[in-house]
Coordinates of C-alpha atoms in Angstrom, one line a residue:
X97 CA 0.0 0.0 0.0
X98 CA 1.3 3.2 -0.6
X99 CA -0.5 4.9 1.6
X100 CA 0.3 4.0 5.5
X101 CA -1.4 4.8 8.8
X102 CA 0.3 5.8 11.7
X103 CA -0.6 4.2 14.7
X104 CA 2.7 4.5 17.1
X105 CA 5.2 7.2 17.2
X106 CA 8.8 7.2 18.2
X107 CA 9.6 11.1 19.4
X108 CA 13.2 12.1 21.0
X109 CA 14.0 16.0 20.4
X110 CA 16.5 18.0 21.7
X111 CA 14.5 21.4 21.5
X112 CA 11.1 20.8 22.5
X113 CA 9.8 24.3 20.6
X114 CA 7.0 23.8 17.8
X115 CA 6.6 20.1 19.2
X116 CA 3.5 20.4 21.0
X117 CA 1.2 21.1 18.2
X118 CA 2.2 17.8 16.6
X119 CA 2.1 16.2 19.9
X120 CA -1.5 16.9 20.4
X121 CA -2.5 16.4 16.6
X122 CA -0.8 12.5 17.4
X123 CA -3.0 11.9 20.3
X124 CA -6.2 13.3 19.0
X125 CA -5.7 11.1 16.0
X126 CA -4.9 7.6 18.6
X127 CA -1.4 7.6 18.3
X128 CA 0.9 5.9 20.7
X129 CA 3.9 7.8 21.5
X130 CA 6.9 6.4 22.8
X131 CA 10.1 9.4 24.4
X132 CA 12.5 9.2 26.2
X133 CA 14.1 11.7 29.2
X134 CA 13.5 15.5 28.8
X135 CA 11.1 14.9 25.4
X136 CA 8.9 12.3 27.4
X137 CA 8.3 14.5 30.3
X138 CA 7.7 17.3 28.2
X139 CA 5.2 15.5 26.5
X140 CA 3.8 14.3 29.8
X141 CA 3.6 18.0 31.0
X142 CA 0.9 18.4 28.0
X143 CA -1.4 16.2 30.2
X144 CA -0.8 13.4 27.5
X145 CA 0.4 9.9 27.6
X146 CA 3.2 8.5 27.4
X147 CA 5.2 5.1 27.5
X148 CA 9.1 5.3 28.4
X149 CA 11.3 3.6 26.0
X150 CA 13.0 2.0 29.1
X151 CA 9.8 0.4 29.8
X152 CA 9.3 -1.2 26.6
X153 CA 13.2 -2.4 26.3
X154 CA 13.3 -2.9 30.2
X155 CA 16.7 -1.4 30.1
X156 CA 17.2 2.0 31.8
X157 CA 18.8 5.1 29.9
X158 CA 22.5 4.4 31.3
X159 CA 26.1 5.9 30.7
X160 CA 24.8 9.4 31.5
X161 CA 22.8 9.5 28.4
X162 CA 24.8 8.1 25.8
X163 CA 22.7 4.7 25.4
X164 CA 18.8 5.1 25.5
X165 CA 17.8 4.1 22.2
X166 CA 19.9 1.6 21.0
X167 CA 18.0 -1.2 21.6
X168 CA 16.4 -4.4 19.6
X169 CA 12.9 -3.7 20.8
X170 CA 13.1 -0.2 19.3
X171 CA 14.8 -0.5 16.1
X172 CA 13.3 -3.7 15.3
X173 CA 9.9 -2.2 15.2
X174 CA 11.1 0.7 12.9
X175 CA 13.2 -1.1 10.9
X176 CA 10.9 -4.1 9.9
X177 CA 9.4 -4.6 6.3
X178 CA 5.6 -4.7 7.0
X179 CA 5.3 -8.2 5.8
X180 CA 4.8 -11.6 7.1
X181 CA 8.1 -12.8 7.5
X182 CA 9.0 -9.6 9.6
X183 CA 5.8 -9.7 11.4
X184 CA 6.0 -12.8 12.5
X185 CA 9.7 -12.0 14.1
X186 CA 8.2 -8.8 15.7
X187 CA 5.5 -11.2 17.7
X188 CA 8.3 -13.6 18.6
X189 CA 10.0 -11.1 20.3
X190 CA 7.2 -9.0 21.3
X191 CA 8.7 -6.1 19.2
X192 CA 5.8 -3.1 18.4
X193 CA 6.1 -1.7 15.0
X194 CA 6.8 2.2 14.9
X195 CA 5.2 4.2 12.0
X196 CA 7.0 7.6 13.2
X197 CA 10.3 8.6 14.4
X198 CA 10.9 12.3 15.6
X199 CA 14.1 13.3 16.4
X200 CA 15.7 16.8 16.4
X201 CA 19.7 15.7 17.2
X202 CA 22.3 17.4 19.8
X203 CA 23.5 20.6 18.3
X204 CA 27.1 20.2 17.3
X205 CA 27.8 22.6 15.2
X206 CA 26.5 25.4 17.8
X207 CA 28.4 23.5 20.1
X208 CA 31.4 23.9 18.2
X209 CA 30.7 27.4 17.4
X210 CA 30.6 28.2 21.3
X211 CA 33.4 26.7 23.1
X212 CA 36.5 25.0 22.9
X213 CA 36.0 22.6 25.4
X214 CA 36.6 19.4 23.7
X215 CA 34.0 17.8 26.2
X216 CA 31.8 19.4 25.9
X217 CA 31.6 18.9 22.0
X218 CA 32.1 15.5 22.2
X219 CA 29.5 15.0 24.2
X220 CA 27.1 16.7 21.7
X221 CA 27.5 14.0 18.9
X222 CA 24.3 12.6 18.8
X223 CA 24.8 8.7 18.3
X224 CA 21.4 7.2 19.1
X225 CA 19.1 10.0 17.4
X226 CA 21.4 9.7 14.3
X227 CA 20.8 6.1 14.5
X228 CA 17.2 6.3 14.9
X229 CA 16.9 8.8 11.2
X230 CA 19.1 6.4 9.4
X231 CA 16.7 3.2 10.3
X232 CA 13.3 5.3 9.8
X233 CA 15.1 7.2 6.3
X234 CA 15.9 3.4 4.9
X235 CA 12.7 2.0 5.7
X236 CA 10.6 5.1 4.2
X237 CA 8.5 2.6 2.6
X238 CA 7.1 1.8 5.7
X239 CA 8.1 4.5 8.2
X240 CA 7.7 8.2 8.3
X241 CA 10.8 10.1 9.5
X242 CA 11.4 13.6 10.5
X243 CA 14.5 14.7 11.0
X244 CA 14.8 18.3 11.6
X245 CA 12.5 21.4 13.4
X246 CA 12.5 22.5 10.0
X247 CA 9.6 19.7 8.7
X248 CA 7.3 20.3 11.5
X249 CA 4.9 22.2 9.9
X250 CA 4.8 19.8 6.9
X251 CA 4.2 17.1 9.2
X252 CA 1.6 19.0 11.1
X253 CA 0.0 19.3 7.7
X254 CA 0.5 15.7 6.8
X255 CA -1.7 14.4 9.9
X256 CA -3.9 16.6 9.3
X257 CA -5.1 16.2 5.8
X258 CA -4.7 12.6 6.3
X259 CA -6.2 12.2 9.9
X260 CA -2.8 10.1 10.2
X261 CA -2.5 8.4 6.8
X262 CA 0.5 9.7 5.1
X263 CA 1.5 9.0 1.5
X264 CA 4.4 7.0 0.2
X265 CA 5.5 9.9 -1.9
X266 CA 5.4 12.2 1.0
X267 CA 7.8 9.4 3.2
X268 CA 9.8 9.1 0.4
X269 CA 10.6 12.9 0.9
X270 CA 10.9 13.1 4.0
X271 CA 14.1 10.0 3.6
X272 CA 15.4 12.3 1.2
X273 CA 15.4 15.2 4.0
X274 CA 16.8 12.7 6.3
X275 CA 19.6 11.7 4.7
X276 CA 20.7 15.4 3.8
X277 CA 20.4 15.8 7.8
X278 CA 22.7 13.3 8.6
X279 CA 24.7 13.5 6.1
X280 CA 25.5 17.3 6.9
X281 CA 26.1 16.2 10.5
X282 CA 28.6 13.6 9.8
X283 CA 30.4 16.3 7.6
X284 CA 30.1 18.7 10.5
X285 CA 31.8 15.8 13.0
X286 CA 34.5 15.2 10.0
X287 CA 35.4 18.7 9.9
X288 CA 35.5 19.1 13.7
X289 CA 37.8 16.0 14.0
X290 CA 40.2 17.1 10.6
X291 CA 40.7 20.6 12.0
X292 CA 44.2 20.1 12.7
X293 CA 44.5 17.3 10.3
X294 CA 46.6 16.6 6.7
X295 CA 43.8 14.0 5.5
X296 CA 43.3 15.3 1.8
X297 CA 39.9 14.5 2.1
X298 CA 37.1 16.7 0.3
X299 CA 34.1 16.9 2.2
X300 CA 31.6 19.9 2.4
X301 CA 27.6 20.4 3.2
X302 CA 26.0 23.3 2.2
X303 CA 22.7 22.8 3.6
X304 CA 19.7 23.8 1.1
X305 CA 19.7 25.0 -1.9
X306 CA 18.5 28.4 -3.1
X307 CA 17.1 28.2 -6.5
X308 CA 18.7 31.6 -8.9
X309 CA 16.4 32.8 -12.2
X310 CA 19.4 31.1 -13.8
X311 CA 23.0 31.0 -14.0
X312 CA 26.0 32.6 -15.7
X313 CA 24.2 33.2 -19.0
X314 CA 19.7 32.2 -19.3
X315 CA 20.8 29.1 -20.7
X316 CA 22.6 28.1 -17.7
X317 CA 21.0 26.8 -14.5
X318 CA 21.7 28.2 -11.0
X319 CA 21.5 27.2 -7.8
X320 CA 22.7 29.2 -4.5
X321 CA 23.9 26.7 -1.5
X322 CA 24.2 28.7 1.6
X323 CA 22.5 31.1 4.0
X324 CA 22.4 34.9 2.8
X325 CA 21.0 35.9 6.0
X326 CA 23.8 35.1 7.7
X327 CA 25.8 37.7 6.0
X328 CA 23.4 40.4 5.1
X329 CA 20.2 41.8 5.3
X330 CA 18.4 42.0 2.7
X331 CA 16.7 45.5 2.1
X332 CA 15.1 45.9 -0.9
X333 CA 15.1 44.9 -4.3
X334 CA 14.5 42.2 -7.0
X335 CA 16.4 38.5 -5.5
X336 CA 20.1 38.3 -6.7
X337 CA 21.3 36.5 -9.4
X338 CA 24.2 34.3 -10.0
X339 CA 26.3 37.6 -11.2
X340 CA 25.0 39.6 -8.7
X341 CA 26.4 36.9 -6.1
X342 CA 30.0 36.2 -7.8
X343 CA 30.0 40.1 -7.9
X344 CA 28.9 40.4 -4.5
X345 CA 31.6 37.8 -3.5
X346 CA 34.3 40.2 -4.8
X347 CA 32.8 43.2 -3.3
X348 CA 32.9 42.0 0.1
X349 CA 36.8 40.4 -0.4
X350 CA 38.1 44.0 -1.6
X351 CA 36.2 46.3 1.3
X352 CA 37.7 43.7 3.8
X353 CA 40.9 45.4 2.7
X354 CA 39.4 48.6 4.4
X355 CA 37.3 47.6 7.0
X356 CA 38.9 50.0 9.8
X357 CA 39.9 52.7 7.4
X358 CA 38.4 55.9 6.8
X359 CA 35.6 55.9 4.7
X360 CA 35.9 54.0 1.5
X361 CA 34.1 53.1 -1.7
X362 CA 34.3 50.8 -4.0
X363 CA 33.0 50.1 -7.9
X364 CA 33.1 46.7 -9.1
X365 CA 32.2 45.2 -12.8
X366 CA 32.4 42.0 -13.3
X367 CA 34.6 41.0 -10.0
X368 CA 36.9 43.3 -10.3
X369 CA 37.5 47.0 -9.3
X370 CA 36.8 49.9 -11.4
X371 CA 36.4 52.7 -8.9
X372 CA 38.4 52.8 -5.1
X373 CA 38.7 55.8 -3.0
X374 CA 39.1 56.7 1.1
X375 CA 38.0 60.1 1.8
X376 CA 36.6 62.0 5.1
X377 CA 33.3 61.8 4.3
X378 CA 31.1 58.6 2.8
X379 CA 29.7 60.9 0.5
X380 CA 33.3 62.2 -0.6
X381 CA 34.6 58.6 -0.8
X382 CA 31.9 57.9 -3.3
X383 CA 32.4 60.8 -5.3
X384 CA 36.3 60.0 -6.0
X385 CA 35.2 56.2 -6.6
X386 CA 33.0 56.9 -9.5
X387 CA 35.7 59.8 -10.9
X388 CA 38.0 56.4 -11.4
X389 CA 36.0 55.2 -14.1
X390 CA 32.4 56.4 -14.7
X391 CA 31.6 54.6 -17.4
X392 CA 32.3 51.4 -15.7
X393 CA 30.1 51.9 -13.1
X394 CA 27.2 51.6 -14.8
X395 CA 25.4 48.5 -13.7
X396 CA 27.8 48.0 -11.2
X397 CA 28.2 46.2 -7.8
X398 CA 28.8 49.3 -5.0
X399 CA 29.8 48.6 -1.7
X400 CA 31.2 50.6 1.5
X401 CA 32.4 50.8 4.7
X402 CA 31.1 53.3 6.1
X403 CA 27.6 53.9 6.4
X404 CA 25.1 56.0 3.4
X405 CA 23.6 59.0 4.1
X406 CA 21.1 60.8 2.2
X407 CA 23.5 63.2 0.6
X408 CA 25.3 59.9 -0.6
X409 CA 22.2 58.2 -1.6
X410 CA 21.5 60.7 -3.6
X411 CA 24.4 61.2 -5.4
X412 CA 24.6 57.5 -6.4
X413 CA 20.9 57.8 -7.3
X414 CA 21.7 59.5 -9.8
X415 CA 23.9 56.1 -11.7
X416 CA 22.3 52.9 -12.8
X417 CA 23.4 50.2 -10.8
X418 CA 22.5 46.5 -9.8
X419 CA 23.5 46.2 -5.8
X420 CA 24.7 48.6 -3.0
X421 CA 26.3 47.2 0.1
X422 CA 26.8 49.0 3.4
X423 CA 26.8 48.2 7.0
X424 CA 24.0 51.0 7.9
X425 CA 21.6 53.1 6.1
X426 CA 20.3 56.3 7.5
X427 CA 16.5 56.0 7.6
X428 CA 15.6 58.8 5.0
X429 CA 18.5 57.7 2.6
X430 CA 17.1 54.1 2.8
X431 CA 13.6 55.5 2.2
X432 CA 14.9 57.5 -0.8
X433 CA 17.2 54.6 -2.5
X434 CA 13.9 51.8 -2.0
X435 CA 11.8 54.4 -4.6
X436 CA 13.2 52.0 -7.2
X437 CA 11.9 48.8 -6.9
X438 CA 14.5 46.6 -8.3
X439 CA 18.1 48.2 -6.8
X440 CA 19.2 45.7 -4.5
X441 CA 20.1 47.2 -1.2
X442 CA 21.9 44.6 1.7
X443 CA 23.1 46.0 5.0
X444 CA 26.3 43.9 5.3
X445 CA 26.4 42.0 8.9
X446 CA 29.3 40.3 8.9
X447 CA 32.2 41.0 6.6
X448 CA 34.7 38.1 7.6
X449 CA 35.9 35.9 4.8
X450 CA 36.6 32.4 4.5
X451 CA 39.8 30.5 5.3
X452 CA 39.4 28.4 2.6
X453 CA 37.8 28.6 -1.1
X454 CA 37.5 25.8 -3.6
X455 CA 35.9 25.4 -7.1
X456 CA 35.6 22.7 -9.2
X457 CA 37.3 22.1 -12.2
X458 CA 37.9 19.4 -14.8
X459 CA 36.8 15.6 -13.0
X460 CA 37.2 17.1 -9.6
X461 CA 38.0 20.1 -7.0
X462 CA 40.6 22.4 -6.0
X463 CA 40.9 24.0 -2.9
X464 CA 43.1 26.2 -1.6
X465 CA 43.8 28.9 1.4
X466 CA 42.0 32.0 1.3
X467 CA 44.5 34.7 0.3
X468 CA 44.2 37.0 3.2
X469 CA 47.8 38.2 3.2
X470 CA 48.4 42.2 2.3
X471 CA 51.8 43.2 3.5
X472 CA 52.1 46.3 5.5
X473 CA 55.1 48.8 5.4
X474 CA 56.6 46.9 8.3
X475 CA 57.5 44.0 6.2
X476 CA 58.9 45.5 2.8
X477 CA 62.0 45.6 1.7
X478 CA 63.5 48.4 -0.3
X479 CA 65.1 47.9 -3.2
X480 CA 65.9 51.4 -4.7
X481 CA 68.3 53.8 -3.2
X482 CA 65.3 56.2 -3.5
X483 CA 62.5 55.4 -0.6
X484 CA 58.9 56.2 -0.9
X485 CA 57.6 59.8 1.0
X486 CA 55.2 59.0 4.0
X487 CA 51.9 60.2 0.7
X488 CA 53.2 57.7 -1.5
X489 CA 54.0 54.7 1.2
X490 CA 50.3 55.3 2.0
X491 CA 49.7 55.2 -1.7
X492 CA 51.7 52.0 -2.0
X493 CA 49.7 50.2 0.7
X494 CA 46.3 51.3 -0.7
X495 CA 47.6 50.2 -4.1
X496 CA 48.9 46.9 -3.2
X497 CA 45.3 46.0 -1.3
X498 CA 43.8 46.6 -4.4
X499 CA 45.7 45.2 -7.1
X500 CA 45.1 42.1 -5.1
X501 CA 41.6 41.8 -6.5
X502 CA 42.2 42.4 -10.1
X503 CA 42.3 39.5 -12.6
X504 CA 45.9 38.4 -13.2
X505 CA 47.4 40.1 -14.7
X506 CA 46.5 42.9 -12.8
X507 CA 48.3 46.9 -12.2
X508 CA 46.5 49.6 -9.9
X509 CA 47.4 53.5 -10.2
X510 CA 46.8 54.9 -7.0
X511 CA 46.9 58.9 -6.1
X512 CA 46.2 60.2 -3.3
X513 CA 44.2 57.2 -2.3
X514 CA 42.0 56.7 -4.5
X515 CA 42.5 54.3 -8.4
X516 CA 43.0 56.6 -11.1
X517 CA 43.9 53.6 -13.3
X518 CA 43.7 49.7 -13.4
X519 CA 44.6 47.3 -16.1
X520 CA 43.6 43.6 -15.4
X521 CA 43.2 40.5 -17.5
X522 CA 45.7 41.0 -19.4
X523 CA 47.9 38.2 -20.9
X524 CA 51.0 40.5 -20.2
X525 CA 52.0 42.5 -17.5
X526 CA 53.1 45.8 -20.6
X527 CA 49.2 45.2 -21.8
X528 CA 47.7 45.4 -18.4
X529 CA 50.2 48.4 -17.2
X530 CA 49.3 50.2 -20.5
X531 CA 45.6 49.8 -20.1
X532 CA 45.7 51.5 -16.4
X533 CA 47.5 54.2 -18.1
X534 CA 45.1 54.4 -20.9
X535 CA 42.2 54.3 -18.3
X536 CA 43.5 57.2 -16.1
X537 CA 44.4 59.8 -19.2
X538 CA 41.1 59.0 -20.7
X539 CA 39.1 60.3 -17.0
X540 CA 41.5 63.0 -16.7
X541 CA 43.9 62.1 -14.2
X542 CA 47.4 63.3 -13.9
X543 CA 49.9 60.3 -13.4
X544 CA 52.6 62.5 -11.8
X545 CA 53.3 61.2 -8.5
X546 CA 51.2 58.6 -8.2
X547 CA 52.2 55.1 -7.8
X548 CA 51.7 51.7 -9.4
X549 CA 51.4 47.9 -7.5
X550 CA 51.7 44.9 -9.6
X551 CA 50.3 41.6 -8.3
X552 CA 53.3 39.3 -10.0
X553 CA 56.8 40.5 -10.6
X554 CA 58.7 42.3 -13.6
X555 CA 60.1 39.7 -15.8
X556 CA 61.9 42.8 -17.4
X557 CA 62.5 46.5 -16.8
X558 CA 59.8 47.8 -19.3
X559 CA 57.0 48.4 -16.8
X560 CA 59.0 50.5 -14.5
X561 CA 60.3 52.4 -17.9
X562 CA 56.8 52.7 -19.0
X563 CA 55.4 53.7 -15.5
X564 CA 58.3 56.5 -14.9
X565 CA 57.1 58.2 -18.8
X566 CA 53.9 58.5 -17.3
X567 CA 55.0 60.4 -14.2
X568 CA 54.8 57.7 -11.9
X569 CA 57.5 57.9 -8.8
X570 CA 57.2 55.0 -7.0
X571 CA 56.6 51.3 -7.0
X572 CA 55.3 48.1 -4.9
X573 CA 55.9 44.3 -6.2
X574 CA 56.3 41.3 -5.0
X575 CA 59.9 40.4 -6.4
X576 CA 61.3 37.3 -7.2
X577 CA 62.5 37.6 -11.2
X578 CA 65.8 36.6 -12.3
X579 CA 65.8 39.8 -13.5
X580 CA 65.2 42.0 -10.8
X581 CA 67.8 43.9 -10.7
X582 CA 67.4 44.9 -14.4
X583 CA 64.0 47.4 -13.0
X584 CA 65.6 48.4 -10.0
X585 CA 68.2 49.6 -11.8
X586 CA 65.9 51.9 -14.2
X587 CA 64.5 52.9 -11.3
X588 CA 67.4 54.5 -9.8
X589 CA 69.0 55.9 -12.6
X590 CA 65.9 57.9 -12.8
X591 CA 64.9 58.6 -9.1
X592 CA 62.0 56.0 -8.4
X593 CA 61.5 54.4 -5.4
X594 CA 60.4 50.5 -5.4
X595 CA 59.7 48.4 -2.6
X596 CA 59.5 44.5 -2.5
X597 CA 56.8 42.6 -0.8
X598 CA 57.9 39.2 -1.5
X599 CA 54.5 38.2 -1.6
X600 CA 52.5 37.3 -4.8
X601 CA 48.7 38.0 -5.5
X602 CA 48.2 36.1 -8.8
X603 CA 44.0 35.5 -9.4
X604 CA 43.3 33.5 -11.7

């Protein structure tokens, strides 16, 4: 039969919150319920009854906990096919069949995210309500599972429209939920356990799936795996798309760069930077941003630090754009910005990145450390006999944070703070250096004194030949080329300064 009715329920939770409507919804329909500890007297505090598990396996819950469960009696009856042969072995060892099994499992991962205590954590790894999902998940075709919080209201719903029959299809889904539960906790345990560990072992759970209008291009599809909410608020606006998010991505990695700076703005198109500034004010910051490349901007991803204010919000009103990121709104510059329905507005919550990213690629996965290295003054080494003024050190600095988020290969031009040109993508390091220059004479911007950062080194002196016609005086890299010397050289027989960071930011 596909359709089965439940008579007996199994229930052992660990939060007892939106259990009670299902409780009572059980025993109205005639259900015996079976619990165990805190979830039996819970339900016993709702006036109705209940029969211990210890009573029906004669065994008490022993070890301080850890074995309650894990008995014949119990997983015989959820476990059995409903058919004679396993019928008849449940009356020979007066085993009662369970229809249901509950169970909302210890809470690792919040463990984990709360204390070190090791413990303490250990103790949370559920053993006998994991147990209990994988028995009820495999026998779907005769058992109804839930697994998580998260599918009591569709059980609820369930009982109801059945009065306690519940469809094959609807178990069947449930199995599937099941599995994705314990699956994600065993990945969570894995990870706890490999934290410290060189096991080359690929193992990640993303928890649902958030369906995107499509992916890279209409043809594609797209699927979001992860929880938004965590990270932002969502404001206003039509839902993000897979561009919006990889964009989104890139916006948050280059404002990291700045997070306890003055106030900056950033201008990204298609991952990487076209607009950067710091400035006093937000509204200032924005202003020198877009002056990097206006044209760019349009239909752009915008994000700050600092937080808009109506002045600002109108000032960028007056640009097409797809997303704007800060970590406050003022109340009448949120009201003005949501007069356009689709601009997507998300009040950034927490901006911490990642110590790991990975993508797939041809049969399989790469994964890697997050590159959160940006090397401060205290670490570079000076090559030139010329060293960089206190202006362009800061310049240096600011230029090397965000050359580190262009496409390889990449070159900022920073003045004063703020890009006045970027090349990146290029398939030489002369293309992209041209480009920036290109960029910055064609907004206006006089090169003289500014500086340049390249993420990979100078294979030959021409860049630093180039960069000193254009007026540009000093210069941060990370070293490394045979050749070297060959730039610093150039650079002082004509009185620039260079400084080595020995660190490389290639982005592929």
């Amino acid at each position: 039969m596909s359709t089965k009715k439940i008579k007996s329920a199994l229930i052992s939770v660990y939060h007892k919150d939106g259990l009670e409507p299902i409780v009572e919804q059980l025993n109205a329909i005639g259900v015996k319920i079976y619990s165990t500890g805190g979830t039996q007297r819970f339900i016993e505090s709702l006036g109705i009854a209940v029969e211990a598990v210890e009573d029906l396996t004669t065994y008490p819950s022993i070890l301080d906990g850890r074995v309650k469960t894990l008995h014949p009696k119990v997983f015989g009856g959820i476990l059995a096919r409903r058919e004679p042969s396993h019928q008849i072995q449940l009356g020979q060892y007066e085993i009662p069949e369970i229809d249901l099994v509950i169970v909302d499992l210890y809470p690792f991962e919040e463990t984990v995210a709360t204390t070190d205590d090791e413990s303490t954590i250990i103790e949370k790894i559920d053993i006998g309500g994991i147990a209990l999902i994988r028995a009820a998940a495999k026998n779907f075709n005769d058992v109804t599972v839930i697994a998580s919080r998260e599918e009591y209201s569709y059980l609820l719903q369930l009982l109801k429209d059945g009065n306690g029959q519940i469809e094959r299809s609807a178990r069947q889904i449930l199995a599937r939920r099941a599995f994705a539960v314990s699956s994600h906790y065993d990945t969570a345990i894995f990870h706890y356990f490999s934290r410290n560990s060189n096991d080359f072992v690929f193992k990640h759970s993303m928890g649902a799936g958030q369906q995107l209008r499509y992916g890279e291009n209409p043809h594609q599809e797209g699927v979001f795996y992860g929880d938004l909410a965590e990270k932002f608020d969502k404001l206003h606006g039509k839902a993000l798309s897979y561009n919006n998010l990889v964009d989104v991505d890139a916006a948050v990695n280059i404002m990291s760069e700045f997070q306890d700076a003055a106030p900056t703005f950033a201008v990204l198109k298609h991952t990487n930077t076209c607009g950067l500034a710091t400035r006093a004010t937000v509204f200032e910051a924005w202003k020198a941003a877009l002056a990097g490349d206006n044209i760019s901007a349009f239909g752009g991803i915008l994000i700050s630090n600092t937080g808009i204010d109506l002045v600002t919000a109108q000032a960028i009103d007056e640009i097409f754009y797809e997303v704007l990121i800060a970590p406050e709104f003022d109340s009448d510059a949120l009201a003005f910005l949501q007069k356009k329905k689709t601009r997507i507005l998300l009040r950034i919550k927490d901006p911490s990145l990642g110590n790991r990213i990975f993508k797939s690629l041809l049969n399989g996965v790469i994964e890697q450390e997050n590159d959160l290295s940006i090397e401060g003054a205290s670490v570079w080494e000076h090559m030139t006999t010329k060293r960089p003024t206190e202006g362009e050190a800061k310049d240096l600095l600011f230029a090397n944070k965000c050359v580190k988020h262009l496409k390889s290969n990449g070159i900022a031009l920073i003045k004063d703070e703020q890009l006045v040109g970027m090349g990146c993508g290029q398939t030489s390091r002369v293309d992209a250096l041209k480009q920036a220059i290109a960029k910055a004479q064609k907004f206006g911007f006089d090169l003289t004194g500014a500086v340049m950062a390249s993420d990979a080194f100078f294979p030959f002196p021409d860049c630093v030949e180039i960069a000193n016609q254009a007026g540009i005086t000093a210069v941060i890299q990370p070293g490394g080329s045979k050749r070297d010397q060959d730039s610093i050289d150039y650079c002082n027989k004509h009185g620039m300064a260079m400084v080595k960071t020995g660190v490389r930011h290639f982005k592929h």
